[in-house]
mmCIF file of C-alpha atoms in Angstrom:
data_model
loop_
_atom_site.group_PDB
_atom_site.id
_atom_site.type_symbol
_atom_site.label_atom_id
_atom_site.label_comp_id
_atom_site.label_asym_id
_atom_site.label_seq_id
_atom_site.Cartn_x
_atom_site.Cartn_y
_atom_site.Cartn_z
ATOM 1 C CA UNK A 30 -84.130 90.666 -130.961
ATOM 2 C CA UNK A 31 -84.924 92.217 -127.799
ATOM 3 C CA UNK A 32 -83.061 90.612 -124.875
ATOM 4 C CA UNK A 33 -84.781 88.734 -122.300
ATOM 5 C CA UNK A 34 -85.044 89.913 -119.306
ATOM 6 C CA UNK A 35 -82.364 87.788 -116.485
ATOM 7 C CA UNK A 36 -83.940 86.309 -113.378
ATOM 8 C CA UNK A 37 -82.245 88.267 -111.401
ATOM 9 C CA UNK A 38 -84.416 91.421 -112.093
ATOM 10 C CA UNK A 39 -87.258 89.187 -112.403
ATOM 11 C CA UNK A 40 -87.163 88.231 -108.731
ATOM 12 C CA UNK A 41 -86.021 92.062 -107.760
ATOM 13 C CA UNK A 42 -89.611 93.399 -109.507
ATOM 14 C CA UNK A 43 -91.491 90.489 -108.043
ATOM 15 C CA UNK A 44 -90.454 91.241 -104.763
ATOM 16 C CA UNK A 45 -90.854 95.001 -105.208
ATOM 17 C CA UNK A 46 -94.375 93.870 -106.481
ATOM 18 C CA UNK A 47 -95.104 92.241 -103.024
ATOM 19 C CA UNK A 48 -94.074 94.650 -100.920
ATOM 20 C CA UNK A 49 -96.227 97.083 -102.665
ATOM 21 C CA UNK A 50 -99.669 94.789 -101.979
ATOM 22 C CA UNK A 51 -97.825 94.405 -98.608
ATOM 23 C CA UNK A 52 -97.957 98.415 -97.923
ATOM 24 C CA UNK A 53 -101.668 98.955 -99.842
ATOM 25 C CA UNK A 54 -103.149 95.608 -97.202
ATOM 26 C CA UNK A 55 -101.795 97.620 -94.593
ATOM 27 C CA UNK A 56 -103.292 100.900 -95.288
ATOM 28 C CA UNK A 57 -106.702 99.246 -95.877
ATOM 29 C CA UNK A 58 -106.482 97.560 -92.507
ATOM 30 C CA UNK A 59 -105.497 100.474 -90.762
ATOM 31 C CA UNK A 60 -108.650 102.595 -92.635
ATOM 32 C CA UNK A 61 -110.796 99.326 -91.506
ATOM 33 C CA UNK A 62 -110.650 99.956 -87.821
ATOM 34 C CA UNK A 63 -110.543 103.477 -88.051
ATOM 35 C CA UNK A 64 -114.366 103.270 -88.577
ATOM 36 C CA UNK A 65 -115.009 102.280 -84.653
ATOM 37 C CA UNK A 66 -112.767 105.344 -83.695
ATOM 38 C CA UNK A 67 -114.816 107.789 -86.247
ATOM 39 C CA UNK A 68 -118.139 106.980 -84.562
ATOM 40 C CA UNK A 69 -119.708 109.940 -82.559
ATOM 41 C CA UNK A 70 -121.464 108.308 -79.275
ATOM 42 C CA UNK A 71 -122.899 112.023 -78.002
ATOM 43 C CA UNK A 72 -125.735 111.490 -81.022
ATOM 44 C CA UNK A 73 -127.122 109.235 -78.996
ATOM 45 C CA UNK A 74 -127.568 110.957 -75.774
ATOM 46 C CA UNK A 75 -131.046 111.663 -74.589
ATOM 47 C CA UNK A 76 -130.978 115.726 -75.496
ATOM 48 C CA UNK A 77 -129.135 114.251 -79.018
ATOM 49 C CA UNK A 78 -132.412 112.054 -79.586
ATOM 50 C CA UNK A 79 -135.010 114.514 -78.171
ATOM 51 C CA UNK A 80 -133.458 117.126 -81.743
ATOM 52 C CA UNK A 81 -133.270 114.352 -84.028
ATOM 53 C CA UNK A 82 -136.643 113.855 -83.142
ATOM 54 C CA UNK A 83 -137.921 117.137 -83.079
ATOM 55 C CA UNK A 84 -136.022 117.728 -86.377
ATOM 56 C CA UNK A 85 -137.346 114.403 -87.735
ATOM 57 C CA UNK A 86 -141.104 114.846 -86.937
ATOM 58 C CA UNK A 87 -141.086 118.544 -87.185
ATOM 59 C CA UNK A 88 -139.144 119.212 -89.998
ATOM 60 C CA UNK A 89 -138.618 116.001 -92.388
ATOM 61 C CA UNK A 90 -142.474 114.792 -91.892
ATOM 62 C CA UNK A 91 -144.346 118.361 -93.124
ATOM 63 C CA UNK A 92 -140.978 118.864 -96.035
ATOM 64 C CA UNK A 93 -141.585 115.179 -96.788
ATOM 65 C CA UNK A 94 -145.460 114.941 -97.043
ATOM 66 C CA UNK A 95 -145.200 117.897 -99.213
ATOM 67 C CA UNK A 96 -142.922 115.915 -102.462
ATOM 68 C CA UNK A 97 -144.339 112.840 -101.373
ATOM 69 C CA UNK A 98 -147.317 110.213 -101.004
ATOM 70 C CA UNK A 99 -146.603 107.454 -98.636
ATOM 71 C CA UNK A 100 -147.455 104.237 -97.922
ATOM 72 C CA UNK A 101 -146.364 101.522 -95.079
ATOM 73 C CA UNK A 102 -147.208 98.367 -95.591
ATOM 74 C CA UNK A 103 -146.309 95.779 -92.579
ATOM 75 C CA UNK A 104 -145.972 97.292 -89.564
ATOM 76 C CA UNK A 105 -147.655 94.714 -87.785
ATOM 77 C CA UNK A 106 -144.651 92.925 -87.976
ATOM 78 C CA UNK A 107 -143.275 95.204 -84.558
ATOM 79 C CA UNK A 108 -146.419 94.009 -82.174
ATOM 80 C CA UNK A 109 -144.794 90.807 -82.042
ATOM 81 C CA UNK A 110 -140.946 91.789 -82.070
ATOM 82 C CA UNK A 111 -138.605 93.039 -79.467
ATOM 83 C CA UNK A 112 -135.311 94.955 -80.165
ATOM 84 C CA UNK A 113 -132.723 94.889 -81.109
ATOM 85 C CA UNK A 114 -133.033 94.010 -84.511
ATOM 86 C CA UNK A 115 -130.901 94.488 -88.054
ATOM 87 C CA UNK A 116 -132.714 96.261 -89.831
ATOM 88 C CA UNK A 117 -131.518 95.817 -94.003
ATOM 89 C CA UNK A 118 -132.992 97.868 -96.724
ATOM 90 C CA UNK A 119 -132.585 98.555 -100.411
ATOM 91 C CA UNK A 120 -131.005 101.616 -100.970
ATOM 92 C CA UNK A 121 -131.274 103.875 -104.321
ATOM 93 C CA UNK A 122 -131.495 107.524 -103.231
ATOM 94 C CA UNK A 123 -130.244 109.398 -99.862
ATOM 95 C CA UNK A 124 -134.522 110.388 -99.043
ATOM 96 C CA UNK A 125 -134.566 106.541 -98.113
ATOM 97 C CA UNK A 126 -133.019 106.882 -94.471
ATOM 98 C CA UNK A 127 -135.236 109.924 -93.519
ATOM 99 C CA UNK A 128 -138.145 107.574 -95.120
ATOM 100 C CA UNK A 129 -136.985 104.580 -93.073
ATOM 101 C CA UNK A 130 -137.015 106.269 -90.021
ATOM 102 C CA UNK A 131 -140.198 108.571 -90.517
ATOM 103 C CA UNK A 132 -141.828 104.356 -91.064
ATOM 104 C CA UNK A 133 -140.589 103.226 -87.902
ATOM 105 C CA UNK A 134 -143.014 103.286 -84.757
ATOM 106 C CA UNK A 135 -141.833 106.644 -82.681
ATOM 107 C CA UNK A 136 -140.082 104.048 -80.087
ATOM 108 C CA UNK A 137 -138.786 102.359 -82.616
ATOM 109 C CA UNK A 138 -137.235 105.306 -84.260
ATOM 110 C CA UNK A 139 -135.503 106.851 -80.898
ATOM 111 C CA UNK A 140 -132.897 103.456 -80.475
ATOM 112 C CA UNK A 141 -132.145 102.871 -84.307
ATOM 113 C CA UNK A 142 -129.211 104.033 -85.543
ATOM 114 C CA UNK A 143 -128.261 103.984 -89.789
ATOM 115 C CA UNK A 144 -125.205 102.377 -90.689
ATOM 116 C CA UNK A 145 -123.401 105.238 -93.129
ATOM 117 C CA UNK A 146 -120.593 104.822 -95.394
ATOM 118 C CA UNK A 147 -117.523 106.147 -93.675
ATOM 119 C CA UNK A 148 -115.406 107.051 -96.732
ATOM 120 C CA UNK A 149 -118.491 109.356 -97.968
ATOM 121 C CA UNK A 150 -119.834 111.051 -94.889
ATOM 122 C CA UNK A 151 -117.160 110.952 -92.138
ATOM 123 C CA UNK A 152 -114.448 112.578 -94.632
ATOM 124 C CA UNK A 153 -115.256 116.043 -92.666
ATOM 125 C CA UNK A 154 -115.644 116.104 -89.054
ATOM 126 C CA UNK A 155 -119.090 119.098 -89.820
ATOM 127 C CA UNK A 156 -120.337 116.283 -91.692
ATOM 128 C CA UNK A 157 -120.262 113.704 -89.992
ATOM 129 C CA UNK A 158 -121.987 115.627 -86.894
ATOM 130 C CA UNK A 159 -124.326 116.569 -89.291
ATOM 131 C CA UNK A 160 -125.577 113.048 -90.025
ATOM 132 C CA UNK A 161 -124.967 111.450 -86.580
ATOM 133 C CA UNK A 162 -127.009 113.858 -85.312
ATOM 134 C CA UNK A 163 -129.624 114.378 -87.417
ATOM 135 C CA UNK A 164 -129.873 110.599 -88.389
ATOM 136 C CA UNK A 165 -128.076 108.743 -85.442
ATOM 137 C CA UNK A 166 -125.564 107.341 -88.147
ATOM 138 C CA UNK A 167 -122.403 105.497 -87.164
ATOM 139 C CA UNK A 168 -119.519 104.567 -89.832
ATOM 140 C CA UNK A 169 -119.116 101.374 -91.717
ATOM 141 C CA UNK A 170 -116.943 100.471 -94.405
ATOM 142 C CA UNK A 171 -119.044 99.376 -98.117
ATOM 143 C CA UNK A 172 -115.957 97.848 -99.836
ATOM 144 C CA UNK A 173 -116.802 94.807 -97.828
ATOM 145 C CA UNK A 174 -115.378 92.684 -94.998
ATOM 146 C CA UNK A 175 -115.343 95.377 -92.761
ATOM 147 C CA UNK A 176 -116.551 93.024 -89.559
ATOM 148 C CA UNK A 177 -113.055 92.025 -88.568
ATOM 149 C CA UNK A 178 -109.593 93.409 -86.468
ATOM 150 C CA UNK A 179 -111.807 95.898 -84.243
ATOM 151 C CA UNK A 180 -113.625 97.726 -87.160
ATOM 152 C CA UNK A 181 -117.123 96.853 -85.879
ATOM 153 C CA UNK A 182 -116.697 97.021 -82.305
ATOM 154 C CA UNK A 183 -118.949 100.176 -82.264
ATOM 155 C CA UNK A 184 -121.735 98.178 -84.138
ATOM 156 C CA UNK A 185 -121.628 95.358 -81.606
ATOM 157 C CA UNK A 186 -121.566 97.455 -78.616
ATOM 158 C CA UNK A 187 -125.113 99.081 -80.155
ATOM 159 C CA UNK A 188 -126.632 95.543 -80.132
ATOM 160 C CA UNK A 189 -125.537 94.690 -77.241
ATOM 161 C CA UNK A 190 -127.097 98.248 -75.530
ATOM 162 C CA UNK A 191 -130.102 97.282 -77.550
ATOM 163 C CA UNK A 192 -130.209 99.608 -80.307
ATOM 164 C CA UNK A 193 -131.537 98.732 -83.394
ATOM 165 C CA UNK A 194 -129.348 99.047 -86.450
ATOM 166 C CA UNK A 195 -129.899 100.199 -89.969
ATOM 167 C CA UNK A 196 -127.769 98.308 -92.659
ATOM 168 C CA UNK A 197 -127.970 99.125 -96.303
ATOM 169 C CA UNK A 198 -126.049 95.389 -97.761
ATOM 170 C CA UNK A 199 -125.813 96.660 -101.047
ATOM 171 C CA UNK A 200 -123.111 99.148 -100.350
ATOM 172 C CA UNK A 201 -124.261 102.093 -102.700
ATOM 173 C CA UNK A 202 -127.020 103.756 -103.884
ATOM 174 C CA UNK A 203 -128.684 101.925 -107.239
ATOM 175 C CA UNK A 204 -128.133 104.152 -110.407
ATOM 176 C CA UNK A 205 -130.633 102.313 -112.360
ATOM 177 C CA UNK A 206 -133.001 100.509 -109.987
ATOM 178 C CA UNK A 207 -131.638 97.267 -109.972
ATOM 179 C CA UNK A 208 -130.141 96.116 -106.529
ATOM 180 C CA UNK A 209 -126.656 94.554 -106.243
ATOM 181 C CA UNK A 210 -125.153 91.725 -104.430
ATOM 182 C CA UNK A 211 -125.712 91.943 -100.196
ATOM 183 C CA UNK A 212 -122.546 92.003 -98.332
ATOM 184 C CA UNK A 213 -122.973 89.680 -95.924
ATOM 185 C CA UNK A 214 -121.898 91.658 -92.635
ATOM 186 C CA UNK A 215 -126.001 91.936 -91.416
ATOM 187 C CA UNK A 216 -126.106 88.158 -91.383
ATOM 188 C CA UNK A 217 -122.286 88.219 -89.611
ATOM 189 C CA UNK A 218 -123.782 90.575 -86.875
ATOM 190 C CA UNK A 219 -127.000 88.901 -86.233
ATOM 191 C CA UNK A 220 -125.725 85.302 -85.892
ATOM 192 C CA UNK A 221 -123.196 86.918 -83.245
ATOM 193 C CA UNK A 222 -125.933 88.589 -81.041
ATOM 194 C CA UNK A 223 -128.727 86.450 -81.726
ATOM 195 C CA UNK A 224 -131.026 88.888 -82.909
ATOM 196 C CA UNK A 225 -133.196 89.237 -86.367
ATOM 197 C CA UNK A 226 -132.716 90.653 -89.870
ATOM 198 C CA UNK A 227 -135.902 92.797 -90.491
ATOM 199 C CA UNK A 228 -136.015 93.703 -94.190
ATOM 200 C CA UNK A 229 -137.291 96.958 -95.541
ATOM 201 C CA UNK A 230 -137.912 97.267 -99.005
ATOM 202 C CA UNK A 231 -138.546 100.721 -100.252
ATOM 203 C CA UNK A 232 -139.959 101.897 -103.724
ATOM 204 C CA UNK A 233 -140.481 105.198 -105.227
ATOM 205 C CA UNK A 234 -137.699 107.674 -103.459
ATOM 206 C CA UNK A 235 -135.185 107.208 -106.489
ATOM 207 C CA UNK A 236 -137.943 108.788 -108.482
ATOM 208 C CA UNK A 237 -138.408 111.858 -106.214
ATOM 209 C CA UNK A 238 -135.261 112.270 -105.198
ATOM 210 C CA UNK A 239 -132.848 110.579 -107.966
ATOM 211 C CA UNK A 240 -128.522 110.273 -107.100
ATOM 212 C CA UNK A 241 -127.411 113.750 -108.196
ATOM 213 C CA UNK A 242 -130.104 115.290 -106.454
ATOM 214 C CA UNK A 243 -129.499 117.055 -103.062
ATOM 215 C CA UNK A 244 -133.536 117.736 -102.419
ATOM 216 C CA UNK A 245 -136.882 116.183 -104.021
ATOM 217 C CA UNK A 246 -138.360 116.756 -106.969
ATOM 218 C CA UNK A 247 -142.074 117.413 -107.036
ATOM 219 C CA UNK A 248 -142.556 118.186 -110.810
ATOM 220 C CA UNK A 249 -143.150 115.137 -113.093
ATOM 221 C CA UNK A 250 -143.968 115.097 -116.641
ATOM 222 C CA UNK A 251 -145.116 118.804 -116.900
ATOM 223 C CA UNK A 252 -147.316 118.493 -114.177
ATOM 224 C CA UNK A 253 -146.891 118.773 -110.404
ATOM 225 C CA UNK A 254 -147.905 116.243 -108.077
ATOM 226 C CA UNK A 255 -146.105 114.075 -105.070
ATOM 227 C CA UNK A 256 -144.417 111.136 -105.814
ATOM 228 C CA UNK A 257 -146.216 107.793 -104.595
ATOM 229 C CA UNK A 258 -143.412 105.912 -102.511
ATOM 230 C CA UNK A 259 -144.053 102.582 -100.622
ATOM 231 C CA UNK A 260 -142.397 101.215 -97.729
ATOM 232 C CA UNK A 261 -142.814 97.648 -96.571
ATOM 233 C CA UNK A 262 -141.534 95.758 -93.781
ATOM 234 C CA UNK A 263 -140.547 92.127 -94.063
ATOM 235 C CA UNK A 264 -140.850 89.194 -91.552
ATOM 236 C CA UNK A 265 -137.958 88.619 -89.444
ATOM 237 C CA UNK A 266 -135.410 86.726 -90.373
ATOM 238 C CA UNK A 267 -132.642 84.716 -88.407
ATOM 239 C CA UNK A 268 -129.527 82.839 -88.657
ATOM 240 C CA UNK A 269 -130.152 79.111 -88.556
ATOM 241 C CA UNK A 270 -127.906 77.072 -86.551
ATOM 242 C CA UNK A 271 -124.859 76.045 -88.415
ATOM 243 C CA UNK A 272 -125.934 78.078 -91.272
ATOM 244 C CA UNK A 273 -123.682 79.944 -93.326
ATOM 245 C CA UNK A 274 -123.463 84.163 -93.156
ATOM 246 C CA UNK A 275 -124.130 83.673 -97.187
ATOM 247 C CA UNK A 276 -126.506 81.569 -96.994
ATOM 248 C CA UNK A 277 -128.716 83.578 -94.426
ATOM 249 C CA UNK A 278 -128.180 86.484 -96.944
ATOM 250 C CA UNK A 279 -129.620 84.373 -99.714
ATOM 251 C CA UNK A 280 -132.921 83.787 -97.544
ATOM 252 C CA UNK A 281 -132.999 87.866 -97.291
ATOM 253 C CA UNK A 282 -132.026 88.286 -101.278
ATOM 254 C CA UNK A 283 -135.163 86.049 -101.745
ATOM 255 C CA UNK A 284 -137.497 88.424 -100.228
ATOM 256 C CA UNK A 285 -136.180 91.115 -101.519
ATOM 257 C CA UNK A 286 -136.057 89.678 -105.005
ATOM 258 C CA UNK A 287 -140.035 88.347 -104.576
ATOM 259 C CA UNK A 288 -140.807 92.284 -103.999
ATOM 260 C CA UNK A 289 -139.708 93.401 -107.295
ATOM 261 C CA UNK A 290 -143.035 93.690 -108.696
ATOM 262 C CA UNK A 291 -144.527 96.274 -106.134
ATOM 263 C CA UNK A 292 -145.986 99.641 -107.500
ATOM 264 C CA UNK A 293 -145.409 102.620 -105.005
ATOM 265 C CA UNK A 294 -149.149 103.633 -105.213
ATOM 266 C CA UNK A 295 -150.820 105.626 -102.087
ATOM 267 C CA UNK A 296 -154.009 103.662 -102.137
ATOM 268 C CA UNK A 297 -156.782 103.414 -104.751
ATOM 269 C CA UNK A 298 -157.598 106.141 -107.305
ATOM 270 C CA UNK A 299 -160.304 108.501 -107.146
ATOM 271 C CA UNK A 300 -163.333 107.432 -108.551
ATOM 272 C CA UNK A 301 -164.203 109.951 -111.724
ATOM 273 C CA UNK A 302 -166.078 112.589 -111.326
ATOM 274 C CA UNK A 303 -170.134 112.720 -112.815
ATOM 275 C CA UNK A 304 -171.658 115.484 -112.756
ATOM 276 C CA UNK A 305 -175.126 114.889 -110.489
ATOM 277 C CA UNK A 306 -178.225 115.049 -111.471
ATOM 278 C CA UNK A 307 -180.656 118.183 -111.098
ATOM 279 C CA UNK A 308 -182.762 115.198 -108.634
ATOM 280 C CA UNK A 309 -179.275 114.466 -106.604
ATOM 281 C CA UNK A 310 -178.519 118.420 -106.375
ATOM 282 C CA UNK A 311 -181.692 118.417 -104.639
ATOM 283 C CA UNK A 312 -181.604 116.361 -102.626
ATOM 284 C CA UNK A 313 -177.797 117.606 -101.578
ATOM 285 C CA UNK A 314 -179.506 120.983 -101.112
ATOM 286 C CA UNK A 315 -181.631 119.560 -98.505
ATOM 287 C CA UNK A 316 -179.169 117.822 -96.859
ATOM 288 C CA UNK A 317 -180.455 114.256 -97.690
ATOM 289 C CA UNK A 318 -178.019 113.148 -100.029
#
């Protein structure tokens, strides 16, 4: 029979154990509010917003319109609404920021800036002045919890210059279409600056542009055409007095979960064509028809 192990050694590997988690805590911390201190203020200088949106309106709305149909559905929503505001939107492929911001009105668009995952795009210093430039992004962390010990103070000095902010709760693209659970770090900003969550809901751009893909797809079952997308905006929503971060989430799941049933079509189909008459050629002939 194998001998049991003493306490002694016990306690020795249990507190070996605890340093460990002790170290790994610390390291996470310390990656935490390195976000703030990763952020890139110049891509949000005038001349920074004047390319992004020259580059946006000149470049990503002709490449765009080419793969794609779209549709905007709600935009009514910003006659009545002042920034800043918290933007938070579904997120299954990387063609749903450029979509985003190509649905915003052109004021709109120049003062948001897109929340981007800091352990995927701010790795290299070229890439990360790729995207802050081209899509005003700042870093946040996705694992969760990332509000506290100074790792947002770059997202609340935005608010509080009045720039909008783009949130994706989820965390990570969808792989499959369904969406997962919402951090709750939207509902933590917006009760602290008393602004609005605006959701965005966005269908179609995993089908053009799937994860895996760096660039849309415009061929679809043997036959090309441009993918239908839909974008809709939501009614604002705020934090209710007293109310809990997760429980102002939950109202935001709720729309979310009540759009599941849209169909990313861009507007009614063509009627069929008849061929006309030898009477209605006629009368086309003469201009009367």
């Amino acid at each position: 029979m194998a001998d049991e192990k003493s306490p002694q050694p016990r306690m020795r590997d249990a507190a070996q154990e605890r340093v460990l988690q002790t170290a790994r805590s610390a390291r996470e911390r310390t990656r935490e509010i390195k976000c703030a201190a990763l952020d890139m203020p110049w891509a949000r200088c005038a001349p920074a917003r004047f390319a992004r949106e020259t580059i946006l309106s000149g470049f990503f709305g002709p490449a765009m319109a080419w793969y794609v149909r779209r549709r905007i559905e709600g935009r009514e929503v910003f006659d009545e609404l002042k920034p800043p505001v918290i933007f938070v939107a579904n997120h299954s492929s990387h063609m749903d920021t450029p979509t985003i911001l190509r649905s915003l009105p052109r004021a709109w668009r120049q003062r948001t800036a897109v929340a981007a995952a800091a352990d995927y795009f701010y790795r290299k210093r070229w890439v990360a002045a790729a995207v802050s430039l081209l899509f005003a992004t700042v870093p946040i962390s996705r694992r969760g919890g990332g509000m506290d010990k100074g790792a947002a103070d770059h997202l609340h000095r935005l608010l509080r210059q009045r720039w909008n902010l783009l949130l994706y709760p989820e965390g990570t693209r969808t792989r499959d279409g369904s969406r997962g659970k919402l951090h709750s770090g939207a509902a933590v900003l917006a009760a602290e600056h008393d602004v609005p969550i605006l959701p965005i809901y966005v269908a179609g751009t995993r089908e053009a542009m799937p994860p895996g893909r760096n660039w849309p797809k415009r061929l679809t079952a043997g036959r090309i055409r441009r993918q239908p997308i839909c974008v809709r905006f939501g009614p604002p929503i705020r934090a209710l007095p007293g109310e809990h971060r997760n429980e102002t989430m939950a109202r935001v799941q709720a729309w979310f979960d009540a759009q599941g049933g849209i169909v990313p079509t861009a507007g009614p189909p063509p009627a069929p064509r008849v061929p006309a008459s030898a009477e209605e050629r006629r009368m086309a002939a003469a201009g009367l028809h």
